[in-house]
Coordinates of C-alpha atoms in Angstrom, one line a residue:
A20 CA 0.0 0.0 0.0
A21 CA 2.7 2.5 0.9
I22 CA 5.4 1.5 -1.7
L23 CA 4.2 -0.8 -4.5
L24 CA 1.0 1.0 -5.2
K25 CA 2.8 4.3 -5.4
L26 CA 5.4 2.7 -7.6
G27 CA 2.6 1.9 -10.0
G28 CA 1.5 5.6 -9.7
Y29 CA 5.0 6.7 -10.6
G30 CA 5.0 4.3 -13.6
L31 CA 1.8 5.9 -14.8
I32 CA 3.4 9.4 -14.6
R33 CA 6.4 8.3 -16.6
I34 CA 4.4 6.5 -19.2
S35 CA 1.7 9.1 -19.5
S36 CA 4.3 11.9 -20.2
M37 CA 5.5 9.8 -23.2
L38 CA 2.0 9.8 -24.7
N39 CA 1.4 13.6 -24.4
P40 CA -0.7 14.8 -26.1
H41 CA -3.0 11.9 -25.4
P42 CA -5.2 10.6 -28.2
P43 CA -8.8 11.0 -27.2
N44 CA -9.7 7.4 -27.9
L45 CA -7.1 6.4 -25.3
M46 CA -7.8 9.0 -22.6
F47 CA -11.5 8.9 -22.3
P48 CA -12.0 5.2 -21.5
I49 CA -9.3 5.2 -18.8
M50 CA -10.7 8.4 -17.3
I51 CA -14.2 7.0 -17.2
L52 CA -12.9 3.8 -15.5
A53 CA -10.9 5.9 -13.0
L54 CA -13.9 8.1 -12.0
W55 CA -16.3 5.2 -11.9
G56 CA -13.8 3.3 -9.8
I57 CA -13.8 6.1 -7.3
L58 CA -17.5 5.7 -6.7
M59 CA -17.7 1.9 -6.9
T60 CA -14.8 1.2 -4.5
S61 CA -16.0 3.9 -2.0
S62 CA -19.5 2.4 -2.1
I63 CA -18.1 -1.1 -1.5
C64 CA -16.4 0.2 1.6
L65 CA -19.8 1.2 3.1
R66 CA -20.9 -2.4 3.4
Q67 CA -17.6 -4.2 4.3
T68 CA -17.4 -6.4 7.3
D69 CA -13.8 -7.2 7.0
L70 CA -11.6 -4.5 8.4
K71 CA -8.6 -5.1 6.1
A72 CA -10.8 -5.4 3.0
L73 CA -12.3 -2.0 3.9
I74 CA -8.8 -0.4 4.1
A75 CA -7.7 -2.0 0.8
Y76 CA -10.8 -0.8 -1.1
S77 CA -10.2 2.7 0.4
S78 CA -6.7 2.6 -1.1
V79 CA -8.1 1.7 -4.6
S80 CA -10.6 4.6 -4.3
H81 CA -7.8 7.1 -3.6
M82 CA -5.7 5.8 -6.4
G83 CA -8.6 6.3 -8.8
L84 CA -8.3 10.1 -8.0
V85 CA -4.5 9.8 -8.6
T86 CA -5.0 8.0 -12.0
A87 CA -7.5 10.6 -13.2
A88 CA -5.2 13.4 -12.3
I89 CA -2.2 11.8 -14.0
I90 CA -4.1 11.3 -17.2
V91 CA -5.1 15.0 -17.6
Q92 CA -1.3 15.8 -17.6
T93 CA -1.3 19.3 -16.2
P94 CA 1.1 20.7 -13.6
W95 CA -1.7 21.0 -11.0
G96 CA -2.8 17.5 -11.7
L97 CA 0.7 16.0 -11.4
T98 CA 1.3 18.0 -8.2
G99 CA -1.9 16.8 -6.7
A100 CA -1.2 13.2 -7.7
M101 CA 2.2 13.2 -6.2
T102 CA 1.0 14.9 -3.0
L103 CA -1.9 12.5 -2.5
M104 CA 0.3 9.4 -3.2
I105 CA 2.8 10.4 -0.5
A106 CA 0.0 11.4 2.0
H107 CA -2.0 8.3 1.3
G108 CA 1.0 6.0 1.4
L109 CA 1.6 7.0 5.1
T110 CA -2.2 7.0 5.9
S111 CA -3.0 3.7 4.4
S112 CA 0.1 2.0 5.9
A113 CA -0.9 3.4 9.3
L114 CA -4.4 2.0 9.0
F115 CA -3.1 -1.5 8.0
A116 CA -0.8 -1.4 11.1
L117 CA -3.7 -0.4 13.3
A118 CA -5.9 -3.3 11.9
N119 CA -3.0 -5.6 12.6
T120 CA -2.8 -4.6 16.2
N121 CA -6.5 -5.4 16.6
Y122 CA -6.1 -8.8 14.8
E123 CA -3.1 -9.8 17.0
R124 CA -5.3 -9.5 20.1
T125 CA -8.8 -10.5 18.9
H126 CA -7.8 -12.9 16.2
T127 CA -10.6 -11.6 14.0
R128 CA -11.1 -8.9 11.4
T129 CA -14.9 -8.9 11.4
L130 CA -16.2 -5.5 12.4
L131 CA -19.4 -6.7 13.9
L132 CA -17.6 -9.0 16.4
V133 CA -15.0 -6.5 17.8
R134 CA -16.4 -3.2 19.1
G135 CA -15.8 -0.9 22.0
L136 CA -11.9 -1.2 22.0
Q137 CA -11.7 2.4 23.2
L138 CA -12.5 1.2 26.7
I139 CA -9.5 -1.2 26.7
F140 CA -7.0 0.8 24.5
P141 CA -7.7 4.5 24.9
L142 CA -4.3 5.5 23.4
M143 CA -4.7 3.2 20.5
S144 CA -8.1 4.7 20.0
T145 CA -6.5 8.1 19.7
W146 CA -4.3 6.8 16.9
W147 CA -7.4 5.4 15.2
L148 CA -9.1 8.8 15.3
L149 CA -6.1 10.7 14.0
T150 CA -5.5 8.3 11.1
N151 CA -9.2 8.2 10.2
L152 CA -9.4 12.0 10.2
T153 CA -6.3 12.1 7.9
N154 CA -7.9 9.4 5.6
M155 CA -11.0 11.5 5.1
A156 CA -8.8 14.5 4.2
L157 CA -9.6 16.8 7.2
P158 CA -8.0 20.3 7.1
P159 CA -5.2 21.1 7.2
T160 CA -3.8 17.7 6.3
I161 CA -1.8 17.3 3.0
N162 CA -4.4 14.8 2.0
L163 CA -6.8 17.7 1.6
L164 CA -4.1 19.7 -0.4
G165 CA -3.7 16.8 -2.8
E166 CA -7.4 16.2 -3.2
L167 CA -8.1 19.9 -3.8
F168 CA -5.4 20.0 -6.5
I169 CA -6.9 17.0 -8.2
I170 CA -10.5 18.1 -8.0
S171 CA -9.6 21.6 -9.4
T172 CA -7.7 19.8 -12.3
L173 CA -10.6 17.5 -13.1
F174 CA -13.1 20.5 -12.9
N175 CA -11.0 22.5 -15.4
W176 CA -10.8 19.5 -17.6
S177 CA -14.6 18.8 -17.5
P178 CA -17.0 20.6 -15.0
P179 CA -19.3 17.6 -14.5
T180 CA -16.5 15.6 -12.9
I181 CA -17.1 17.8 -9.8
I182 CA -20.3 15.7 -9.1
I183 CA -18.4 12.4 -9.1
T184 CA -15.5 13.6 -7.1
G185 CA -17.8 15.5 -4.6
I186 CA -19.8 12.3 -4.0
G187 CA -16.7 10.3 -3.7
T188 CA -15.4 12.7 -1.0
L189 CA -18.7 12.5 1.0
I190 CA -18.6 8.7 0.8
T191 CA -14.9 8.7 1.9
A192 CA -15.9 10.7 5.0
T193 CA -18.8 8.4 5.7
Y194 CA -16.8 5.1 5.6
S195 CA -14.0 6.6 7.6
L196 CA -16.3 7.5 10.4
Y197 CA -18.0 4.1 10.0
M198 CA -14.7 2.3 10.4
F199 CA -13.8 4.4 13.6
L200 CA -17.2 3.9 15.2
M201 CA -17.4 0.2 14.5
T202 CA -14.0 -0.6 16.0
Q203 CA -13.8 1.9 18.9
R204 CA -17.3 2.7 20.1
G205 CA -20.1 0.5 21.4
S206 CA -20.2 -2.3 24.0
I207 CA -17.4 -4.8 23.9
S208 CA -18.1 -8.5 23.7
T209 CA -17.5 -10.5 27.0
Q210 CA -15.0 -12.8 25.2
F211 CA -12.7 -9.7 24.7
R212 CA -12.8 -8.3 28.2
V213 CA -9.1 -9.3 28.9
L214 CA -6.7 -8.5 26.0
P215 CA -2.9 -8.1 25.9
P216 CA -1.8 -4.5 26.3
T217 CA -0.3 -2.5 23.5
H218 CA 3.4 -2.3 23.0
T219 CA 5.8 0.6 22.7
R220 CA 6.9 -0.6 19.2
E221 CA 3.3 -0.3 17.9
H222 CA 3.0 3.2 19.1
L223 CA 6.5 4.0 17.7
T224 CA 5.4 2.6 14.4
L225 CA 2.3 4.8 14.3
T226 CA 4.3 7.8 15.4
L227 CA 6.7 7.3 12.4
H228 CA 3.7 7.2 10.1
L229 CA 1.7 10.3 11.4
L230 CA 4.7 12.5 12.4
P231 CA 5.8 13.0 8.8
L232 CA 2.2 13.8 7.8
G233 CA 2.1 16.5 10.6
L234 CA 5.4 17.9 9.7
L235 CA 4.5 18.1 6.0
I236 CA 1.6 20.3 6.9
M237 CA 4.1 23.0 8.0
K238 CA 5.8 22.9 4.6
P239 CA 3.9 21.1 1.9
S240 CA 6.1 22.6 -0.8
L241 CA 8.6 19.8 -0.1
I242 CA 6.3 17.4 -2.0
S243 CA 3.8 19.7 -3.8
G244 CA 6.4 21.8 -5.7
L245 CA 7.9 18.8 -7.7
F246 CA 5.8 19.6 -10.8
A247 CA 4.9 23.2 -10.2

């Protein structure tokens, strides 16, 4: 999620620049698939019961935005694609790490079975909240910066795309909140009353994911100025 998926995005940037200007018969089908993929994968997240599957489909949805921005081949589009790829690489990896900490203790990834973990792991619940807020591109995260660049690029390319990207953004916020509430809130099952405590290495791993995201807020030009 953090490296190989972004390596594919980098490959798209390199190959797409060789095909500039794009022939219309090549660009439109890929653009339609990318925009449709944003809506479909986001909608699939709303009815997921497997935690890791939800995070994986979330990654596909975000990369649909990246693919659409790369195809347009404008400086803003490439800047937004690079920004979102770096931001989402850290965010998605942190979500998978959090899902793994849950699985190591409960031995299940089913959302309906494991609820109310905030009562047992309050500090881990804080990590869940911060990561989910970053995943839904809450201001002033660089995820929002990347999405704004991409949405502006697609709107300039074709104004009706604002409907698809807007709906996709709303669904992203919905399933991010759904994921947090299903894992952290509610009453916990009696079989999970006694669970092993969290370890320092797990909190260090999450710190190393979210600290760069926080620092990049202070100077986003480090990653957003690559194609400007």
